[in-house]
Amino acid sequence: MSETTSLPQIPTSLDSLRESFAGQSSSTRALLLMAPLIAFELLVFVIPFLILLRISFAEPSSDLVYEPGTWSVEAYAGVIDNILAFDLFWSIVSYSFLLGVVVTLVTVVLALFYAYAIWRATGLLKTLLLFSVVLPLLTTLVIRTYAFTPLLSPSGTVNELLLSVGLLSEPIQFVPSTVGAVIGQVYIVLPYAVLAIYSVLATMDWHVVEAARDLGASRPRSVAEVVVPQAMPGIIVAAVISFAWSVGAYAAPGLLSENLTFALEVERLLLGGQRYPTAAALSVIMLVLMLVTISIMFAVLNRFGGDFDLA
Amino acid sequence: MHRERLENAAFRAGYGALLVFMLLPLLVVVVTSFSASGRVAFPPDSYSLVWYADFFESTRWLDAFTNSIVIGVGTALLATVLGVLGAFGQELETDSVVGSVVAPVVLIPLLIPPVILGITLLLYFNEVGLRGSYASIILAHTLWATPLVYFVMRSVFSRFDWQQLDAAHDLGAGPVRSFVHVVLPNVKHGIFVGALLAFIISLQEFVMALFLSTPGTETIPVLAWTEIRQALDPMVSVVSTFLILISVGTIVVAAIATNLEWVSKQLS
């Protein structure tokens, strides 16, 4: 190991570590270290998903929840027919996606602003802003959602305040409604989105923005053309997280809205109707639709960031 | 610069509004827990501690509380072992094919709606006969907590001075001995923070727990959800206040135990 003491070798000390830590069988040892994690992911994630897939292809049964050992595309056909006929499943899937898109748009815009404010703030204000993001994360989403009921209900705090200052003549029905569900869901995903974007901004050089300003860019323009493109990796993570969690949202629409989302329907099928194959098929279809949307989102946002880099 | 001043004012109003939006719901929860009436209103008409007294007399809530702690500790232990070993193995062998597959597989569960994970695991645990056990919920929560521990540890290991291991090896320490005596002391803060994150994740998670829990394994968020759907009373605020206190307390303990500078470096 004498060569590791000479200066040029220092950057490659990880390589020498591989030798020193494990002799010649370093990859075997690394695999051995990863083995429990790999086994866990196989047993609790991969295999359960294969079982879900298998059950989605089983025949429904009247007395059992599904008929083991049977193969059938009945459940998929049922869900797809229902969607194509603009029936119940169509309204459920489209409402879930609508919620996902609206929440994602609102969240990304607010998160970008919030992360930018934290980035520019100093001292106590910075601590306070960060604290306000982290604190809700420490609370279960049941409670984060529940808190909006006394605030937004027709006789709630917000309505009473707006009525008393004369901005409203009669109370607005925020909950239960889609607006209430959007507000609740934005509140749930906003902290994650802010932290995702902030973590990228924190490594960014403020002087670049200053340079843009010195060259005559207005503040909005410097944000749009310098900050946003550089923050794009964080924005992509924020958008993907917001979208994935909002399409599959359960608590906020369940408590603050009266429309059925796919998450609520899956629960109803599973625990109420005992229709396992249909619940499984709906989940698989929804997951595929989501993954397709996320890939498109990824590609579009990536290109958006890339174009700005060239300019 | 009139325009500049206007922009600054708008900027301040903006983040002021966001601060209120983020903190008001939590304030509502804590304040309504001190309500004297059975109605959840903000601000309450009068204040008392009756709902706190009720909480400590309710075996149902106290049982749920115990369940949450048991499941949280189980999740923290399992996720920490899996995450620390996995991240260390990954750091040793960054280029291997298995390594490049492990990272995304560990991450994917975070991006799948918890409802889908919930039904998937419900069907699975039914098949293997684990339904209704603590283990089923611990395993489900570990699926979410492990990526967090894993990514905290990846960043901790990436800052670790690997030459220390060379030195240990030169002095004759074997792999296990050098891991325990050289690597662990260097990354113990990271492990501690990872374990606490896993605990908090488990304490709060509710969709998977809702699907998997049975009357004996109900966690606090699951019980809170069923209560909220029946009627809104300040008891849920009391429980929420306790949950917030536990989470904040955990973070404060972490901050004191590790040292503030290190934690703030992790956050920024």
XYZ file of C-alpha atoms in Angstrom:
579
model
C 0.000 0.000 0.000
C 3.040 2.243 -0.231
C 1.825 3.902 -3.456
C -1.181 5.413 -1.688
C 1.128 7.675 0.268
C 2.393 9.439 -2.848
C 0.326 12.512 -3.695
C -1.000 11.708 -7.194
C -2.585 8.548 -5.845
C -4.825 10.259 -3.329
C -7.840 10.757 -5.638
C -7.902 7.047 -6.365
C -7.882 5.997 -2.739
C -11.324 4.454 -3.279
C -9.710 1.971 -5.646
C -7.017 1.132 -3.157
C -9.723 0.803 -0.551
C -11.424 -1.797 -2.676
C -8.196 -3.767 -2.672
C -7.407 -3.222 0.957
C -10.872 -3.788 2.295
C -11.570 -6.949 0.467
C -8.499 -8.267 -1.211
C -9.363 -9.651 -4.608
C -12.989 -10.466 -3.923
C -14.129 -6.875 -3.442
C -17.218 -7.203 -5.603
C -18.241 -10.353 -3.767
C -17.954 -8.490 -0.493
C -19.892 -5.510 -1.824
C -22.611 -7.840 -3.020
C -22.658 -9.552 0.344
C -23.195 -6.174 2.007
C -26.026 -5.352 -0.382
C -27.583 -8.820 -0.124
C -30.007 -8.062 2.751
C -31.279 -4.980 0.925
C -31.663 -6.876 -2.345
C -33.455 -9.755 -0.589
C -35.784 -7.306 1.149
C -36.684 -5.473 -2.069
C -37.330 -8.807 -3.780
C -39.509 -10.191 -0.982
C -41.468 -7.071 -0.052
C -41.580 -5.189 -3.352
C -40.886 -7.221 -6.501
C -42.690 -10.466 -5.609
C -45.773 -8.689 -4.173
C -46.073 -6.775 -7.449
C -45.892 -9.980 -9.455
C -48.691 -11.344 -7.258
C -50.772 -8.212 -7.849
C -50.219 -8.657 -11.573
C -51.201 -12.319 -11.329
C -54.403 -11.572 -9.393
C -55.381 -8.917 -11.935
C -55.466 -11.766 -14.474
C -57.586 -14.095 -12.310
C -61.280 -14.711 -12.716
C -63.543 -12.977 -10.215
C -65.413 -15.282 -7.891
C -68.681 -14.859 -6.098
C -67.784 -16.507 -2.800
C -63.977 -16.159 -2.805
C -62.475 -12.777 -3.644
C -60.901 -14.304 -6.763
C -60.597 -17.755 -8.319
C -57.041 -18.987 -7.749
C -55.326 -20.675 -10.676
C -57.533 -19.181 -13.374
C -56.384 -16.922 -16.213
C -58.667 -14.285 -17.633
C -58.548 -10.744 -18.974
C -62.083 -10.135 -17.741
C -61.039 -7.591 -15.115
C -59.012 -5.521 -17.612
C -61.752 -5.734 -20.215
C -64.276 -4.556 -17.636
C -62.197 -1.560 -16.549
C -61.221 -0.548 -20.101
C -64.781 -0.925 -21.434
C -66.047 1.192 -18.572
C -63.422 3.890 -19.269
C -64.143 3.908 -23.009
C -67.884 4.201 -22.332
C -67.151 7.366 -20.267
C -68.715 5.627 -17.311
C -67.766 5.522 -13.600
C -64.111 4.517 -14.132
C -63.663 7.234 -16.737
C -64.788 9.916 -14.305
C -62.608 8.424 -11.572
C -59.452 8.208 -13.699
C -59.947 11.632 -15.293
C -60.670 13.270 -11.929
C -57.531 11.701 -10.417
C -55.429 13.001 -13.310
C -57.043 16.439 -13.165
C -56.235 16.647 -9.456
C -52.668 15.499 -10.186
C -52.084 18.079 -12.922
C -53.630 21.035 -11.057
C -51.830 20.237 -7.788
C -48.512 19.761 -9.630
C -48.771 23.117 -11.431
C -49.700 25.023 -8.274
C -47.100 23.211 -6.172
C -44.172 23.704 -8.563
C -44.841 27.446 -8.924
C -45.222 27.955 -5.160
C -42.240 25.702 -4.382
C -39.970 27.567 -6.798
C -40.913 30.860 -5.179
C -40.544 29.451 -1.656
C -37.178 27.813 -2.402
C -35.937 31.039 -3.999
C -37.049 33.011 -0.917
C -35.209 30.597 1.395
C -32.135 30.753 -0.808
C -32.041 34.560 -0.744
C -32.961 34.937 2.937
C -30.336 35.211 5.644
C -30.083 34.655 9.386
C -33.229 34.230 11.418
C -35.571 34.650 8.454
C -33.852 31.791 6.617
C -34.182 29.561 9.684
C -37.855 30.489 10.049
C -38.622 29.760 6.394
C -36.818 26.404 6.518
C -38.554 25.565 9.792
C -41.955 26.318 8.255
C -41.197 23.790 5.521
C -39.831 21.062 7.784
C -42.455 21.315 10.536
C -45.426 20.133 8.428
C -43.259 17.217 7.258
C -43.156 16.064 10.849
C -46.930 15.739 10.955
C -48.966 12.845 9.620
C -50.919 13.624 6.481
C -54.173 12.680 8.199
C -53.707 15.630 10.499
C -52.367 17.936 7.805
C -55.614 17.320 5.932
C -57.899 17.432 8.935
C -56.694 20.904 9.940
C -58.289 22.370 6.810
C -61.813 21.374 7.834
C -62.269 23.973 10.609
C -60.393 26.510 8.461
C -62.266 26.129 5.164
C -65.772 24.931 6.061
C -68.680 27.330 5.331
C -68.756 28.328 9.022
C -64.958 28.108 9.301
C -62.244 30.628 10.065
C -61.474 31.782 6.512
C -65.129 32.336 5.608
C -65.856 34.155 8.873
C -62.845 36.398 8.330
C -63.818 37.233 4.737
C -67.448 37.847 5.775
C -66.504 40.120 8.662
C -64.244 42.347 6.548
C -66.978 42.501 3.921
C -65.087 40.739 1.103
C -67.842 38.154 0.896
C -71.583 38.472 1.230
C -72.157 34.757 1.717
C -69.790 31.911 2.661
C -67.951 29.935 -0.030
C -68.141 26.149 0.115
C -64.399 25.315 0.060
C -64.934 21.947 1.711
C -66.125 19.544 0.619
C -65.130 20.573 -2.910
C -62.367 20.138 -5.456
C -60.839 23.464 -4.386
C -60.555 22.142 -0.827
C -58.956 18.921 -2.055
C -56.428 20.880 -4.134
C -55.516 23.138 -1.201
C -55.125 20.146 1.131
C -53.052 18.175 -1.379
C -50.799 21.167 -2.199
C -50.173 21.511 1.522
C -49.170 17.840 1.677
C -46.686 17.875 -1.228
C -45.346 21.451 -1.019
C -42.641 20.761 1.632
C -41.091 17.949 -0.425
C -41.171 20.110 -3.569
C -39.590 23.090 -1.770
C -36.772 20.955 -0.336
C -36.126 19.310 -3.727
C -35.725 22.684 -5.458
C -33.919 24.340 -2.553
C -31.305 21.568 -2.408
C -30.373 22.409 -6.010
C -30.478 26.203 -5.534
C -28.264 25.906 -2.433
C -25.378 24.707 -4.594
C -25.908 27.460 -7.173
C -23.714 30.522 -7.547
C -25.630 33.755 -6.841
C -23.034 35.737 -8.794
C -24.419 34.317 -12.034
C -27.791 35.909 -11.272
C -26.066 39.136 -10.275
C -24.188 39.149 -13.558
C -27.467 38.780 -15.457
C -28.900 41.697 -13.486
C -25.818 43.820 -14.199
C -26.261 43.106 -17.881
C -29.738 44.606 -17.633
C -32.029 41.667 -16.971
C -35.004 42.481 -14.774
C -35.599 40.354 -11.685
C -38.367 38.239 -13.277
C -36.221 37.767 -16.373
C -33.145 36.769 -14.381
C -35.265 34.193 -12.558
C -36.824 32.822 -15.749
C -33.596 32.639 -17.737
C -30.945 31.948 -15.112
C -32.491 30.492 -11.954
C -35.158 28.229 -13.489
C -32.886 26.436 -15.993
C -30.248 25.799 -13.349
C -32.850 24.600 -10.848
C -34.358 22.253 -13.457
C -33.113 19.012 -11.833
C -34.861 20.030 -8.609
C -37.961 21.195 -10.475
C -38.203 17.835 -12.249
C -38.008 15.946 -8.941
C -40.589 18.310 -7.414
C -42.957 17.884 -10.369
C -42.631 14.099 -10.461
C -43.189 13.758 -6.707
C -46.157 16.159 -6.713
C -47.758 14.424 -9.661
C -47.232 10.833 -8.509
C -48.511 11.513 -5.010
C -51.447 13.661 -6.101
C -52.807 11.308 -8.763
C -52.800 8.601 -6.104
C -53.976 10.908 -3.323
C -56.208 9.331 -0.752
C -56.521 11.501 2.350
C -57.120 14.966 0.876
C -59.829 14.016 -1.657
C -61.300 11.536 0.829
C -61.768 14.150 3.502
C -62.047 17.468 1.644
C -63.882 16.571 -1.556
C -66.884 14.494 -2.542
C -65.543 13.266 -5.866
C -64.179 9.729 -6.095
C -60.489 9.397 -6.942
C -58.947 6.159 -8.066
C -57.363 5.633 -4.641
C -60.758 5.830 -2.921
C -62.308 3.561 -5.552
C -59.576 0.935 -5.137
C -60.221 0.884 -1.414
C -63.971 0.567 -2.014
C -63.478 -2.325 -4.458
C -61.062 -4.089 -2.153
C -62.506 -3.652 1.305
C -66.134 -3.053 0.437
C -66.912 -4.967 -2.753
C -64.248 -7.659 -2.360
C -63.592 -7.442 -6.093
C -59.854 -8.169 -6.018
C -59.185 -8.729 -9.762
C -60.939 -5.461 -10.679
C -59.085 -3.544 -7.950
C -55.783 -5.068 -9.096
C -56.460 -4.376 -12.776
C -57.477 -0.777 -12.071
C -54.257 -0.300 -10.054
C -52.087 -1.722 -12.840
C -53.799 0.405 -15.511
C -53.473 3.508 -13.349
C -49.802 2.790 -12.658
C -49.063 2.379 -16.372
C -50.908 5.616 -17.239
C -48.970 7.406 -14.483
C -45.591 6.073 -15.579
C -46.282 7.101 -19.183
C -47.278 10.604 -18.055
C -44.225 10.916 -15.825
C -41.899 9.838 -18.649
C -43.426 12.445 -20.965
C -43.153 15.064 -18.210
C -39.516 14.093 -17.694
C -38.688 14.381 -21.374
C -40.446 17.726 -21.813
C -38.945 19.321 -18.691
C -35.497 18.019 -19.585
C -35.673 19.576 -23.020
C -36.983 22.808 -21.506
C -33.937 22.956 -19.225
C -31.599 21.991 -22.061
C -32.847 24.747 -24.363
C -32.236 27.355 -21.735
C -28.724 26.057 -21.205
C -27.905 26.627 -24.863
C -29.226 30.185 -24.866
C -35.683 52.737 -7.777
C -39.455 52.767 -7.302
C -39.968 49.561 -9.237
C -37.378 47.708 -7.169
C -39.131 48.682 -3.956
C -42.468 47.517 -5.291
C -40.943 44.185 -6.273
C -39.427 43.771 -2.836
C -42.772 44.470 -1.176
C -44.521 41.933 -3.414
C -41.791 39.390 -2.655
C -42.196 39.869 1.110
C -45.994 39.636 0.904
C -45.548 36.428 -1.087
C -43.413 34.570 1.384
C -45.386 36.004 4.285
C -48.521 34.444 2.809
C -46.689 31.141 2.297
C -45.439 31.178 5.902
C -49.032 31.616 7.110
C -50.232 28.868 4.754
C -47.595 26.430 6.049
C -47.920 27.153 9.752
C -51.621 27.991 10.199
C -52.958 24.413 9.901
C -50.511 23.238 12.569
C -51.503 26.131 14.804
C -55.156 25.166 14.314
C -54.429 21.611 15.416
C -52.591 22.621 18.571
C -55.019 25.384 19.584
C -58.201 23.348 18.997
C -56.826 20.585 21.226
C -57.436 22.957 24.163
C -61.087 23.474 23.236
C -63.658 23.156 26.016
C -66.529 22.203 23.711
C -67.082 19.167 21.511
C -66.910 21.237 18.329
C -63.684 21.750 16.392
C -63.632 25.489 15.718
C -60.732 27.876 15.299
C -60.323 29.799 17.505
C -62.314 27.816 20.118
C -65.037 29.540 22.174
C -63.429 28.527 25.468
C -60.373 26.611 26.605
C -59.833 23.581 28.853
C -57.821 20.385 29.214
C -60.821 18.004 29.161
C -59.785 16.364 25.897
C -56.311 15.688 27.267
C -57.858 14.029 30.322
C -60.026 11.926 28.021
C -57.007 10.864 25.975
C -55.216 9.397 28.985
C -58.338 7.475 29.946
C -58.923 6.010 26.499
C -57.374 2.548 26.197
C -58.071 2.602 22.472
C -55.879 5.644 21.884
C -53.195 4.434 24.278
C -53.125 1.024 22.532
C -52.804 2.716 19.142
C -50.011 4.806 20.608
C -48.140 1.669 21.735
C -48.669 0.067 18.313
C -47.253 3.155 16.593
C -44.144 3.155 18.782
C -43.506 -0.593 18.366
C -43.924 -0.381 14.586
C -41.819 2.802 14.437
C -38.921 1.280 16.363
C -39.107 -1.931 14.315
C -39.067 0.057 11.087
C -36.150 2.207 12.248
C -34.051 -0.835 13.171
C -34.760 -2.772 9.977
C -34.445 0.198 7.612
C -31.181 1.300 9.251
C -29.512 -2.105 8.946
C -30.645 -2.513 5.318
C -29.856 1.080 4.359
C -26.415 1.325 6.008
C -25.122 -2.026 4.712
C -26.603 -1.411 1.269
C -25.128 2.068 0.949
C -21.718 0.870 2.132
C -21.724 -2.015 -0.336
C -22.797 0.374 -3.080
C -19.965 2.760 -2.216
C -17.414 -0.063 -2.471
C -18.691 -1.245 -5.795
C -20.052 1.706 -7.735
C -19.687 0.282 -11.234
C -21.184 -3.179 -10.853
C -24.359 -4.067 -12.712
C -26.133 -5.092 -9.516
C -25.162 -1.779 -7.925
C -26.680 0.215 -10.756
C -29.927 -1.752 -10.432
C -30.182 -1.502 -6.641
C -30.361 2.300 -6.372
C -33.431 2.754 -8.609
C -35.199 -0.299 -7.158
C -34.746 1.113 -3.654
C -36.092 4.469 -4.827
C -39.118 3.304 -6.858
C -41.437 2.515 -3.886
C -41.351 6.226 -2.996
C -42.860 7.075 -6.373
C -45.657 4.530 -6.328
C -48.886 5.827 -4.788
C -49.168 4.367 -1.282
C -52.652 3.091 -2.136
C -51.191 0.787 -4.788
C -48.446 -0.344 -2.393
C -51.151 -0.862 0.220
C -53.303 -3.137 -1.915
C -50.241 -4.952 -3.293
C -48.972 -5.736 0.194
C -52.455 -6.587 1.472
C -52.846 -9.250 -1.205
C -49.286 -10.484 -0.599
C -49.518 -10.704 3.175
C -52.839 -12.513 2.771
C -51.053 -15.102 0.632
C -48.106 -15.598 2.974
C -50.207 -15.380 6.138
C -48.613 -12.318 7.685
C -51.830 -10.273 7.652
C -52.685 -8.746 11.012
C -49.166 -8.903 12.449
C -46.891 -6.060 13.469
C -44.395 -7.508 10.992
C -46.645 -6.762 8.007
C -46.809 -3.037 8.808
C -43.130 -2.857 9.783
C -42.154 -4.398 6.428
C -44.452 -1.979 4.559
C -43.040 1.055 6.363
C -39.488 -0.185 5.821
C -40.180 -0.050 2.087
C -40.559 3.728 2.475
C -37.997 4.347 5.195
C -35.118 2.423 3.607
C -34.637 4.782 0.625
C -34.276 7.696 3.055
C -31.669 5.943 5.206
C -29.970 4.702 2.042
C -29.646 8.165 0.500
C -28.569 9.823 3.743
C -25.867 7.137 4.060
C -24.773 7.448 0.428
C -24.055 11.130 0.995
C -22.356 10.423 4.344
C -20.148 7.669 2.892
C -19.240 9.878 -0.053
C -17.679 12.348 2.387
C -15.919 9.632 4.381
C -12.120 9.673 4.232
C -11.413 6.257 2.741
C -7.674 6.474 3.470
C -8.507 5.775 7.097
C -9.508 2.296 5.996
C -6.193 1.859 4.187
C -4.446 2.816 7.389
C -6.515 0.342 9.408
C -5.727 -2.352 6.883
C -1.992 -1.540 6.976
C -2.118 -1.869 10.722
C -3.580 -5.339 10.318
C -7.319 -4.889 10.877
C -9.628 -7.248 9.023
C -12.718 -6.057 7.120
C -15.237 -6.568 9.934
C -12.957 -5.072 12.548
C -12.142 -2.041 10.423
C -15.825 -1.525 9.635
C -16.780 -1.575 13.318
C -13.843 0.464 14.602
C -13.057 2.817 11.717
C -16.123 3.247 9.524
C -18.905 3.157 12.126
C -17.514 5.839 14.484
C -17.125 8.160 11.497
C -20.653 7.770 10.206
C -22.580 7.260 13.455
C -24.222 10.688 13.250
C -25.536 9.827 9.808
C -26.834 6.476 11.007
C -28.559 8.154 13.951
C -30.266 10.745 11.762
C -31.264 8.073 9.232
C -32.798 5.917 11.960
C -34.763 8.861 13.379
C -36.055 9.774 9.913
C -37.197 6.178 9.479
C -38.942 6.298 12.861
C -40.756 9.538 11.999
C -41.793 8.235 8.562
C -43.294 5.168 10.195
C -44.998 7.181 12.923
C -46.808 9.276 10.308
C -47.499 6.874 7.477
C -51.118 6.054 7.205
C -52.350 4.823 3.830
C -50.386 1.548 3.852
C -51.124 1.083 7.554
C -54.837 1.648 6.862
C -54.872 -1.263 4.424
C -52.746 -3.567 6.542
C -53.925 -2.879 10.062
C -56.376 -5.052 11.934
C -58.076 -4.132 15.233
C -54.990 -5.209 17.230
C -52.419 -3.339 15.129
C -54.115 0.017 14.524
C -51.592 2.877 14.506
C -52.356 6.418 15.677
C -52.889 7.908 12.179
C -55.202 5.012 11.249
C -57.316 5.470 14.359
C -57.311 9.254 13.841
C -58.593 8.730 10.291
C -61.477 6.480 11.343
C -62.402 8.939 14.106
C -62.311 11.950 11.747
C -64.583 10.207 9.282
C -67.174 9.535 11.982
C -67.209 12.875 13.736
C -64.909 15.802 14.216
C -64.023 16.292 17.866
C -61.003 17.907 19.550
C -59.645 14.482 20.617
C -58.025 14.181 17.185
C -56.325 17.541 17.806
C -54.980 16.245 21.112
C -53.555 13.160 19.421
C -52.136 15.303 16.610
C -50.488 17.606 19.114
C -48.787 14.605 20.713
C -47.611 13.357 17.321
C -46.183 16.780 16.445
C -44.457 16.941 19.845
C -42.931 13.478 19.409
C -41.640 14.274 15.927
C -40.261 17.663 16.903
C -38.811 16.154 20.087
C -37.105 13.439 18.056
C -35.507 16.025 15.783
C -34.394 18.130 18.766
C -32.850 15.064 20.409
C -31.099 14.294 17.129
C -29.825 17.851 16.903
C -28.484 17.838 20.447
C -27.007 14.360 20.194
C -25.237 14.895 16.922
C -24.524 18.633 17.266
C -26.389 21.444 15.660
C -23.827 22.386 13.059
C -23.880 18.950 11.517
C -27.683 18.793 11.333
C -27.976 22.228 9.772
C -25.378 21.172 7.220
C -27.550 18.173 6.400
C -30.617 20.329 5.950
C -28.976 22.852 3.669
